[in-house]
């Protein structure tokens, strides 16, 4: 059960930046604007910023939890604190959360492809391709995963240049008046925007794979800040591009915005954008899958990880290819919204308090002993 | 992955027949027509000489060895006397059958006295240059500027070429014997104090563990000792240029040379090393960097151009602007095939031309190129089998695949096109991107002598970008790249300009 991470499967500290940033940015960047504008309207970018910055606090709590676990991850923390059975159950629940989150990403990407690019290709073909790719990546181990999330951040980063192009069409007055919303409205926007920050909770599982964990934390914070910055920029660009009324009826505001970009040799830039987005979503799916497999592997040491991965991949394939109806996507979204919200803003602070208490008790014992 | 791996049983069987005594060995060798045994004296023959005519330097044998032997024949009492009689330094007296067998095949003459059949003397008379070419101009890795010396099929010459350029005792050659039947000499060269011992140890270990009968060429060794054999990518740089080899040694690579092979293997290799040539270092660095970027662009262009054509014309013609769509439609108006058939037809034609050109003698090959390139290309367009625009794209793609300096890598680039064309035909642009991610993952998995193949880009090491895409100014190369984990990083101290500020020429 105690499997310490070997030196040769570890990655350099700066990979934490790419892992965290790569696992956060997923499909919801393409459609979050209309959801968040329901609350604070043109001021919703403040909520995005606030949620993003609050995550640094959550990350700090996560680091504290992992520091006081025997193996340096949440799996061992669970079993340390709650014993073998309850801890194991909690681990399984966490696996399920990760799996559903990963599934949602692949499911909605397939939906996106069918809406925007190919209406004639059945979804099982896309599901098969994505499943094969994720199997190939995840079975390669953590170093491959880190490499893919590196390229998954570096290659699509040129897409950010399109916001410069869109900046020409800005209408600053759309952002006016500033700060004329109540606290509850900001809170509604914040709640809606929290979904797109999910993903970095997987760091609880893979953190022992980072070399010099304590020095790597700054990279983690940078990753979170970078995500926040990107989201705020996208929100601002969108709000300056569309009026609030128009934004309410759009399903994919980012893509609608991208459609305006054209070059002399390329008329529909959004095709390139959507395909390149595969580079963005694959690290998310693979990190979730890998974390799920790792959790199962450490909880049930007798199961062979390859079989577990294969089983998960099969589940993904069947869910995405058979349950095509929009109802099932909604189901996933709702699950993620509640699960992720409770996990990040309820469960992790709870664990943080528990680990703080553990440290206090330990210190008191040591004092009474000496 | 679903089957448990059975532990491999290593069996130490020798595949050759073994002789137990020297006499038996000589008897068996006599079956060959080129083996000769004779006695230099007619009467009372008390000693005989045996050798392979085809391996011995006959000039040396007749003029020095036999002449001296016959003059002082009478003074020979035992084999040790030979050392004072024959003025050849490599004389070995042995009773070991294996030693004798090895000596015979390396061009030694075996002398034994008739009264003592257990012992014999081996006189080295080999002619290592017999049958080897003299010309050593680089033929496949050509450069306009710079030395044109290349390796030839003789190991000692190749080692000489290395030794004469690196005047240092740090240059270490370790020799191994590979092949149960060919007994080919393999040399692992490295700079001690510079090359990371891990790489040397890995190479050494893999060569020692090899079990093979005949080693034909270094490129065969490359496949046998590479980390992953099921990949289209070459995991070692395969070069015939001496300057490239020297440069790699200085950087901290391991070089593997094989007898009978005019190529050196350089490892650990990274993907981007394949796109630099020695000529980069003989040109001004600005120009050289431009050329290197052109080469990398050429590789990408060559892989993706036709697959994008297929994807766009099959699925995404919306992304082509209206003004450009006109010419494409006009050129394709009479073509009866879907884009993928059209592309495969032309790509395979080009591939046939290349293969035919490579197999034919040079002069016919050139004629064929002209016939193929101009006549077939023009005729297919007129016959409406392909469109004009595609012909341009395919020709450009083929051209740019040849810009890759290492032949093995340019083959890989050409091969990679086909999966992308097929993926583009089935799933359009999405298929291409799926292929790209497969490719990236595959490259991430590859390792060369245990070091990642995408270094220094991923995992990113300091200076990775500047080392990959530009050729740095020589004055900025005083330190070795970190990613090769060399033992010492300092190469030299760059001197600063000491010219007087106000000379005659400044005003």
Short mmCIF file of N, CA and C in Angstrom, two decimals, chain B residues 87-242:
data_model
loop_
_atom_site.label_atom_id
_atom_site.label_comp_id
_atom_site.label_asym_id
_atom_site.label_seq_id
_atom_site.Cartn_x
_atom_site.Cartn_y
_atom_site.Cartn_z
N UNK B 87 61.26 -10.29 -38.24
CA UNK B 87 61.15 -8.90 -37.78
C UNK B 87 59.71 -8.37 -37.83
N UNK B 88 58.81 -9.09 -37.21
CA UNK B 88 57.40 -8.64 -37.13
C UNK B 88 57.04 -8.64 -35.66
N UNK B 89 56.43 -7.56 -35.21
CA UNK B 89 56.27 -7.44 -33.75
C UNK B 89 55.15 -8.29 -33.18
N UNK B 90 54.10 -8.57 -33.98
CA UNK B 90 53.00 -9.29 -33.36
C UNK B 90 53.16 -10.80 -33.52
N UNK B 91 53.94 -11.37 -32.65
CA UNK B 91 54.11 -12.83 -32.65
C UNK B 91 53.62 -13.34 -31.31
N UNK B 92 52.70 -14.30 -31.39
CA UNK B 92 52.10 -14.79 -30.15
C UNK B 92 52.27 -16.31 -30.11
N UNK B 93 52.77 -16.79 -29.00
CA UNK B 93 52.91 -18.24 -28.87
C UNK B 93 51.85 -18.73 -27.90
N UNK B 94 51.05 -19.67 -28.37
CA UNK B 94 49.88 -20.03 -27.56
C UNK B 94 49.53 -21.50 -27.72
N UNK B 95 48.75 -21.99 -26.73
CA UNK B 95 48.24 -23.36 -26.84
C UNK B 95 46.72 -23.34 -26.92
N UNK B 96 46.16 -22.17 -26.85
CA UNK B 96 44.71 -22.01 -26.78
C UNK B 96 44.09 -22.10 -28.17
N UNK B 97 43.15 -23.02 -28.33
CA UNK B 97 42.55 -23.23 -29.64
C UNK B 97 41.78 -21.99 -30.08
N UNK B 98 41.06 -21.41 -29.14
CA UNK B 98 40.24 -20.24 -29.49
C UNK B 98 41.12 -19.10 -30.00
N UNK B 99 42.24 -18.94 -29.31
CA UNK B 99 43.19 -17.88 -29.69
C UNK B 99 43.69 -18.12 -31.11
N UNK B 100 43.99 -19.35 -31.40
CA UNK B 100 44.51 -19.68 -32.72
C UNK B 100 43.46 -19.43 -33.79
N UNK B 101 42.24 -19.84 -33.48
CA UNK B 101 41.16 -19.66 -34.45
C UNK B 101 40.93 -18.17 -34.75
N UNK B 102 40.92 -17.39 -33.68
CA UNK B 102 40.72 -15.95 -33.85
C UNK B 102 41.85 -15.34 -34.66
N UNK B 103 43.11 -15.79 -34.34
CA UNK B 103 44.27 -15.27 -35.06
C UNK B 103 44.21 -15.58 -36.54
N UNK B 104 43.78 -16.80 -36.85
CA UNK B 104 43.70 -17.21 -38.25
C UNK B 104 42.75 -16.30 -39.01
N UNK B 105 41.61 -16.00 -38.38
CA UNK B 105 40.62 -15.19 -39.09
C UNK B 105 40.97 -13.72 -39.11
N UNK B 106 41.95 -13.35 -38.30
CA UNK B 106 42.40 -11.97 -38.40
C UNK B 106 43.69 -11.85 -39.19
N UNK B 107 43.95 -12.82 -40.01
CA UNK B 107 45.08 -12.71 -40.94
C UNK B 107 46.43 -13.05 -40.35
N UNK B 108 46.48 -14.03 -39.46
CA UNK B 108 47.78 -14.44 -38.93
C UNK B 108 48.19 -15.77 -39.59
N UNK B 109 49.47 -15.96 -39.66
CA UNK B 109 49.96 -17.26 -40.13
C UNK B 109 50.29 -18.10 -38.90
N UNK B 110 49.88 -19.37 -38.96
CA UNK B 110 50.10 -20.26 -37.81
C UNK B 110 51.31 -21.14 -38.11
N UNK B 111 52.28 -21.12 -37.21
CA UNK B 111 53.48 -21.94 -37.39
C UNK B 111 53.52 -22.97 -36.28
N UNK B 112 53.66 -24.22 -36.64
CA UNK B 112 53.85 -25.18 -35.55
C UNK B 112 54.91 -26.19 -35.90
N UNK B 113 55.62 -26.60 -34.89
CA UNK B 113 56.69 -27.60 -35.07
C UNK B 113 56.04 -28.97 -35.05
N UNK B 114 56.60 -29.86 -35.87
CA UNK B 114 55.96 -31.17 -35.98
C UNK B 114 56.14 -32.01 -34.73
N UNK B 115 57.20 -31.72 -33.95
CA UNK B 115 57.37 -32.53 -32.75
C UNK B 115 56.54 -32.01 -31.58
N UNK B 116 55.95 -30.83 -31.73
CA UNK B 116 55.10 -30.32 -30.65
C UNK B 116 53.82 -29.75 -31.26
N UNK B 117 52.78 -30.61 -31.27
CA UNK B 117 51.55 -30.20 -31.96
C UNK B 117 50.62 -29.40 -31.05
N UNK B 118 50.97 -29.34 -29.77
CA UNK B 118 50.08 -28.63 -28.84
C UNK B 118 50.25 -27.12 -28.92
N UNK B 119 51.42 -26.72 -29.35
CA UNK B 119 51.74 -25.29 -29.26
C UNK B 119 51.96 -24.74 -30.67
N UNK B 120 51.62 -23.51 -30.86
CA UNK B 120 51.94 -22.92 -32.14
C UNK B 120 52.14 -21.42 -32.00
N UNK B 121 52.76 -20.83 -33.02
CA UNK B 121 53.03 -19.39 -32.98
C UNK B 121 52.12 -18.70 -34.00
N UNK B 122 51.61 -17.54 -33.62
CA UNK B 122 50.77 -16.76 -34.52
C UNK B 122 51.54 -15.53 -34.94
N UNK B 123 51.73 -15.39 -36.25
CA UNK B 123 52.45 -14.22 -36.75
C UNK B 123 51.44 -13.34 -37.48
N UNK B 124 51.26 -12.13 -36.97
CA UNK B 124 50.25 -11.25 -37.55
C UNK B 124 50.69 -10.67 -38.87
N UNK B 125 50.02 -11.04 -39.95
CA UNK B 125 50.39 -10.55 -41.28
C UNK B 125 49.17 -9.95 -41.98
N UNK B 126 48.27 -9.45 -41.19
CA UNK B 126 46.99 -9.07 -41.80
C UNK B 126 47.13 -7.80 -42.63
N UNK B 127 46.22 -7.68 -43.56
CA UNK B 127 46.16 -6.49 -44.39
C UNK B 127 44.79 -5.88 -44.20
N UNK B 128 44.65 -4.96 -43.23
CA UNK B 128 43.30 -4.48 -42.92
C UNK B 128 42.69 -3.66 -44.04
N UNK B 129 43.52 -3.09 -44.90
CA UNK B 129 42.96 -2.22 -45.94
C UNK B 129 42.60 -3.00 -47.20
N UNK B 130 42.79 -4.33 -47.15
CA UNK B 130 42.51 -5.12 -48.35
C UNK B 130 41.02 -5.01 -48.69
N UNK B 131 40.72 -4.59 -49.89
CA UNK B 131 39.33 -4.53 -50.32
C UNK B 131 38.58 -3.33 -49.81
N UNK B 132 39.28 -2.39 -49.18
CA UNK B 132 38.57 -1.23 -48.66
C UNK B 132 38.78 -0.06 -49.61
N UNK B 133 37.80 0.85 -49.65
CA UNK B 133 37.95 1.97 -50.58
C UNK B 133 38.88 3.03 -49.97
N UNK B 134 39.46 3.80 -50.84
CA UNK B 134 40.36 4.86 -50.39
C UNK B 134 39.61 6.18 -50.26
N UNK B 135 38.68 6.39 -51.18
CA UNK B 135 38.01 7.67 -51.24
C UNK B 135 37.09 7.83 -50.03
N UNK B 136 37.22 8.92 -49.34
CA UNK B 136 36.31 9.10 -48.21
C UNK B 136 35.63 10.46 -48.24
N UNK B 137 35.08 10.77 -49.39
CA UNK B 137 34.34 12.02 -49.48
C UNK B 137 32.91 11.76 -49.00
N UNK B 138 32.34 12.71 -48.28
CA UNK B 138 30.96 12.49 -47.83
C UNK B 138 30.03 12.57 -49.03
N UNK B 139 29.21 11.55 -49.17
CA UNK B 139 28.34 11.52 -50.35
C UNK B 139 26.90 11.86 -50.00
N UNK B 140 26.47 11.43 -48.83
CA UNK B 140 25.06 11.60 -48.51
C UNK B 140 24.78 12.81 -47.66
N UNK B 141 25.75 13.23 -46.88
CA UNK B 141 25.55 14.45 -46.10
C UNK B 141 26.47 15.50 -46.66
N UNK B 142 26.00 16.14 -47.69
CA UNK B 142 26.87 17.05 -48.40
C UNK B 142 26.83 18.43 -47.77
N UNK B 143 27.95 19.12 -47.82
CA UNK B 143 27.92 20.52 -47.41
C UNK B 143 28.77 21.32 -48.38
N UNK B 144 28.36 22.54 -48.61
CA UNK B 144 29.08 23.38 -49.58
C UNK B 144 30.39 23.85 -48.96
N UNK B 145 30.32 24.33 -47.73
CA UNK B 145 31.51 24.79 -47.04
C UNK B 145 31.90 23.73 -46.02
N UNK B 146 33.16 23.72 -45.65
CA UNK B 146 33.56 22.81 -44.59
C UNK B 146 34.24 21.56 -45.13
N UNK B 147 34.89 20.82 -44.25
CA UNK B 147 35.62 19.62 -44.68
C UNK B 147 34.67 18.58 -45.25
N UNK B 148 35.17 17.84 -46.22
CA UNK B 148 34.31 16.83 -46.84
C UNK B 148 34.78 15.42 -46.52
N UNK B 149 35.55 15.31 -45.43
CA UNK B 149 36.04 13.98 -45.06
C UNK B 149 34.94 13.20 -44.38
N UNK B 150 34.76 11.97 -44.85
CA UNK B 150 33.76 11.13 -44.21
C UNK B 150 34.39 9.82 -43.78
N UNK B 151 33.64 9.05 -43.05
CA UNK B 151 34.14 7.75 -42.61
C UNK B 151 34.12 6.78 -43.78
N UNK B 152 34.97 5.74 -43.68
CA UNK B 152 34.91 4.67 -44.67
C UNK B 152 34.63 3.36 -43.94
N UNK B 153 34.65 2.26 -44.66
CA UNK B 153 34.21 1.00 -44.07
C UNK B 153 35.30 0.33 -43.23
N UNK B 154 36.33 1.06 -42.87
CA UNK B 154 37.41 0.44 -42.11
C UNK B 154 37.51 1.11 -40.75
N UNK B 155 37.47 0.29 -39.71
CA UNK B 155 37.41 0.86 -38.37
C UNK B 155 38.67 1.62 -38.00
N UNK B 156 39.85 1.05 -38.35
CA UNK B 156 41.07 1.70 -37.88
C UNK B 156 41.26 3.06 -38.54
N UNK B 157 40.86 3.16 -39.81
CA UNK B 157 40.91 4.47 -40.46
C UNK B 157 39.99 5.46 -39.76
N UNK B 158 38.79 5.01 -39.44
CA UNK B 158 37.82 5.89 -38.81
C UNK B 158 38.33 6.36 -37.45
N UNK B 159 38.91 5.43 -36.70
CA UNK B 159 39.43 5.81 -35.39
C UNK B 159 40.57 6.81 -35.56
N UNK B 160 41.37 6.58 -36.61
CA UNK B 160 42.47 7.51 -36.88
C UNK B 160 41.93 8.91 -37.15
N UNK B 161 40.85 8.97 -37.93
CA UNK B 161 40.27 10.27 -38.27
C UNK B 161 39.82 11.01 -37.01
N UNK B 162 39.26 10.27 -36.05
CA UNK B 162 38.83 10.91 -34.81
C UNK B 162 40.02 11.33 -33.98
N UNK B 163 40.97 10.40 -33.84
CA UNK B 163 42.12 10.63 -32.98
C UNK B 163 42.95 11.81 -33.48
N UNK B 164 43.03 11.95 -34.82
CA UNK B 164 43.90 13.01 -35.34
C UNK B 164 43.26 14.39 -35.15
N UNK B 165 41.98 14.45 -34.87
CA UNK B 165 41.38 15.78 -34.66
C UNK B 165 41.24 16.14 -33.20
N UNK B 166 41.15 15.14 -32.34
CA UNK B 166 41.04 15.43 -30.92
C UNK B 166 42.34 14.99 -30.26
N UNK B 167 43.25 15.95 -30.08
CA UNK B 167 44.56 15.60 -29.54
C UNK B 167 44.46 15.66 -28.02
N UNK B 168 43.86 14.65 -27.44
CA UNK B 168 43.73 14.63 -25.99
C UNK B 168 43.64 13.19 -25.51
N UNK B 169 44.21 12.97 -24.34
CA UNK B 169 44.14 11.60 -23.81
C UNK B 169 42.78 11.32 -23.19
N UNK B 170 41.91 12.32 -23.18
CA UNK B 170 40.57 12.09 -22.65
C UNK B 170 39.71 11.27 -23.60
N UNK B 171 40.10 11.24 -24.87
CA UNK B 171 39.31 10.50 -25.85
C UNK B 171 39.53 9.01 -25.63
N UNK B 172 38.47 8.32 -25.22
CA UNK B 172 38.60 6.90 -24.87
C UNK B 172 37.87 6.06 -25.91
N UNK B 173 38.54 5.02 -26.39
CA UNK B 173 37.86 4.05 -27.26
C UNK B 173 37.73 2.75 -26.50
N UNK B 174 36.52 2.24 -26.39
CA UNK B 174 36.34 0.92 -25.77
C UNK B 174 35.90 -0.04 -26.85
N UNK B 175 36.62 -1.18 -26.96
CA UNK B 175 36.30 -2.08 -28.05
C UNK B 175 35.50 -3.29 -27.57
N UNK B 176 34.51 -3.68 -28.35
CA UNK B 176 33.72 -4.87 -28.05
C UNK B 176 33.67 -5.74 -29.29
N UNK B 177 33.29 -7.01 -29.09
CA UNK B 177 33.13 -7.89 -30.23
C UNK B 177 31.66 -8.30 -30.28
N UNK B 178 31.03 -8.07 -31.42
CA UNK B 178 29.61 -8.38 -31.54
C UNK B 178 29.42 -9.36 -32.68
N UNK B 179 28.56 -10.35 -32.48
CA UNK B 179 28.28 -11.31 -33.54
C UNK B 179 29.03 -12.60 -33.31
N UNK B 180 28.29 -13.70 -33.17
CA UNK B 180 28.97 -14.96 -32.91
C UNK B 180 29.71 -15.45 -34.14
N UNK B 181 29.22 -15.12 -35.32
CA UNK B 181 29.90 -15.57 -36.54
C UNK B 181 30.75 -14.48 -37.16
N UNK B 182 30.30 -13.24 -37.09
CA UNK B 182 31.08 -12.21 -37.78
C UNK B 182 32.16 -11.63 -36.90
N UNK B 183 32.02 -11.71 -35.58
CA UNK B 183 33.00 -11.16 -34.65
C UNK B 183 33.39 -9.74 -35.03
N UNK B 184 32.38 -8.92 -35.25
CA UNK B 184 32.63 -7.54 -35.69
C UNK B 184 33.11 -6.70 -34.51
N UNK B 185 34.10 -5.87 -34.81
CA UNK B 185 34.58 -4.98 -33.76
C UNK B 185 33.66 -3.77 -33.66
N UNK B 186 33.26 -3.44 -32.44
CA UNK B 186 32.43 -2.26 -32.20
C UNK B 186 33.16 -1.40 -31.20
N UNK B 187 33.30 -0.12 -31.50
CA UNK B 187 34.03 0.77 -30.60
C UNK B 187 33.09 1.83 -30.06
N UNK B 188 33.11 1.98 -28.75
CA UNK B 188 32.34 3.05 -28.12
C UNK B 188 33.32 4.15 -27.75
N UNK B 189 33.13 5.32 -28.31
CA UNK B 189 34.06 6.43 -28.06
C UNK B 189 33.38 7.48 -27.19
N UNK B 190 34.13 8.03 -26.27
CA UNK B 190 33.59 9.11 -25.46
C UNK B 190 34.74 9.93 -24.91
N UNK B 191 34.45 11.10 -24.40
CA UNK B 191 35.47 11.95 -23.79
C UNK B 191 35.35 11.77 -22.29
N UNK B 192 36.38 11.24 -21.66
CA UNK B 192 36.26 11.04 -20.21
C UNK B 192 36.36 12.39 -19.53
N UNK B 193 35.58 12.58 -18.50
CA UNK B 193 35.53 13.87 -17.83
C UNK B 193 34.53 14.81 -18.44
N UNK B 194 33.94 14.43 -19.57
CA UNK B 194 32.92 15.26 -20.18
C UNK B 194 31.62 14.48 -20.31
N UNK B 195 31.70 13.34 -21.02
CA UNK B 195 30.50 12.55 -21.25
C UNK B 195 29.98 11.98 -19.94
N UNK B 196 28.68 12.03 -19.77
CA UNK B 196 28.08 11.47 -18.57
C UNK B 196 28.28 9.95 -18.56
N UNK B 197 28.86 9.41 -17.48
CA UNK B 197 29.15 7.97 -17.45
C UNK B 197 27.90 7.10 -17.59
N UNK B 198 26.73 7.65 -17.25
CA UNK B 198 25.50 6.87 -17.40
C UNK B 198 25.28 6.45 -18.84
N UNK B 199 25.50 7.40 -19.75
CA UNK B 199 25.28 7.09 -21.17
C UNK B 199 26.27 6.04 -21.63
N UNK B 200 27.54 6.20 -21.22
CA UNK B 200 28.55 5.24 -21.64
C UNK B 200 28.20 3.86 -21.11
N UNK B 201 27.76 3.84 -19.85
CA UNK B 201 27.44 2.56 -19.24
C UNK B 201 26.25 1.90 -19.95
N UNK B 202 25.24 2.72 -20.29
CA UNK B 202 24.07 2.18 -20.99
C UNK B 202 24.47 1.58 -22.32
N UNK B 203 25.28 2.33 -23.08
CA UNK B 203 25.71 1.85 -24.39
C UNK B 203 26.52 0.57 -24.24
N UNK B 204 27.43 0.58 -23.30
CA UNK B 204 28.30 -0.57 -23.06
C UNK B 204 27.47 -1.80 -22.74
N UNK B 205 26.54 -1.60 -21.80
CA UNK B 205 25.71 -2.71 -21.35
C UNK B 205 24.91 -3.30 -22.51
N UNK B 206 24.32 -2.43 -23.31
CA UNK B 206 23.48 -2.94 -24.39
C UNK B 206 24.30 -3.68 -25.43
N UNK B 207 25.51 -3.18 -25.70
CA UNK B 207 26.33 -3.86 -26.70
C UNK B 207 26.79 -5.20 -26.16
N UNK B 208 27.16 -5.24 -24.89
CA UNK B 208 27.64 -6.51 -24.32
C UNK B 208 26.54 -7.56 -24.27
N UNK B 209 25.31 -7.12 -24.05
CA UNK B 209 24.21 -8.09 -23.92
C UNK B 209 23.68 -8.59 -25.24
N UNK B 210 24.19 -8.03 -26.34
CA UNK B 210 23.67 -8.42 -27.65
C UNK B 210 24.02 -9.86 -27.96
N UNK B 211 23.05 -10.56 -28.55
CA UNK B 211 23.37 -11.90 -29.06
C UNK B 211 22.85 -11.94 -30.49
N UNK B 212 23.78 -11.97 -31.44
CA UNK B 212 23.40 -11.93 -32.84
C UNK B 212 24.48 -12.67 -33.61
N UNK B 213 24.13 -13.18 -34.79
CA UNK B 213 25.18 -13.93 -35.50
C UNK B 213 26.07 -13.03 -36.35
N UNK B 214 25.47 -12.24 -37.23
CA UNK B 214 26.30 -11.39 -38.08
C UNK B 214 25.83 -9.95 -37.97
N UNK B 215 26.77 -9.04 -37.81
CA UNK B 215 26.44 -7.62 -37.78
C UNK B 215 26.88 -7.03 -39.11
N UNK B 216 25.90 -6.61 -39.91
CA UNK B 216 26.25 -6.13 -41.24
C UNK B 216 26.69 -4.68 -41.20
N UNK B 217 25.96 -3.90 -40.45
CA UNK B 217 26.22 -2.46 -40.52
C UNK B 217 25.84 -1.82 -39.21
N UNK B 218 26.33 -0.61 -39.03
CA UNK B 218 26.03 0.15 -37.83
C UNK B 218 24.54 0.42 -37.66
N UNK B 219 23.85 0.61 -38.79
CA UNK B 219 22.43 0.94 -38.67
C UNK B 219 21.63 -0.23 -38.12
N UNK B 220 22.16 -1.45 -38.36
CA UNK B 220 21.53 -2.62 -37.76
C UNK B 220 21.74 -2.60 -36.25
N UNK B 221 22.95 -2.23 -35.86
CA UNK B 221 23.24 -2.12 -34.42
C UNK B 221 22.34 -1.08 -33.78
N UNK B 222 22.08 -0.01 -34.54
CA UNK B 222 21.24 1.06 -34.03
C UNK B 222 19.88 0.53 -33.60
N UNK B 223 19.29 -0.31 -34.47
CA UNK B 223 17.98 -0.84 -34.14
C UNK B 223 18.07 -1.80 -32.97
N UNK B 224 19.17 -2.54 -32.92
CA UNK B 224 19.27 -3.56 -31.87
C UNK B 224 19.46 -2.96 -30.49
N UNK B 225 20.16 -1.82 -30.39
CA UNK B 225 20.42 -1.28 -29.06
C UNK B 225 19.55 -0.08 -28.73
N UNK B 226 18.58 0.24 -29.62
CA UNK B 226 17.78 1.42 -29.31
C UNK B 226 16.77 1.11 -28.22
N UNK B 227 16.26 2.17 -27.58
CA UNK B 227 15.37 1.99 -26.44
C UNK B 227 14.02 1.45 -26.85
N UNK B 228 13.51 1.92 -27.99
CA UNK B 228 12.23 1.43 -28.50
C UNK B 228 12.46 1.05 -29.94
N UNK B 229 12.13 -0.19 -30.29
CA UNK B 229 12.39 -0.54 -31.68
C UNK B 229 11.14 -0.37 -32.54
N UNK B 230 9.94 -0.21 -31.90
CA UNK B 230 8.76 -0.03 -32.73
C UNK B 230 8.44 1.46 -32.83
N UNK B 231 9.26 2.15 -33.57
CA UNK B 231 9.01 3.57 -33.82
C UNK B 231 9.62 3.91 -35.16
N UNK B 232 8.97 4.81 -35.92
CA UNK B 232 9.59 5.22 -37.19
C UNK B 232 10.77 6.17 -36.99
N UNK B 233 10.93 6.69 -35.77
CA UNK B 233 11.97 7.69 -35.57
C UNK B 233 13.32 7.05 -35.28
N UNK B 234 14.37 7.56 -35.88
CA UNK B 234 15.71 7.06 -35.55
C UNK B 234 16.10 7.57 -34.16
N UNK B 235 16.54 6.68 -33.31
CA UNK B 235 16.87 7.09 -31.94
C UNK B 235 18.36 7.37 -31.77
N UNK B 236 19.11 7.24 -32.85
CA UNK B 236 20.51 7.66 -32.82
C UNK B 236 20.75 8.48 -34.09
N UNK B 237 21.66 9.42 -33.99
CA UNK B 237 22.01 10.15 -35.21
C UNK B 237 23.01 9.29 -35.97
N UNK B 238 22.74 9.13 -37.25
CA UNK B 238 23.51 8.25 -38.08
C UNK B 238 24.28 9.13 -39.03
N UNK B 239 25.59 9.29 -38.84
CA UNK B 239 26.28 10.27 -39.67
C UNK B 239 27.53 9.68 -40.27
N UNK B 240 27.91 10.20 -41.44
CA UNK B 240 29.18 9.77 -42.03
C UNK B 240 30.19 10.91 -41.98
N UNK B 241 29.82 12.00 -41.38
CA UNK B 241 30.72 13.15 -41.35
C UNK B 241 31.58 13.12 -40.11
N UNK B 242 32.88 13.39 -40.32
CA UNK B 242 33.80 13.37 -39.19
C UNK B 242 33.57 14.59 -38.31
#
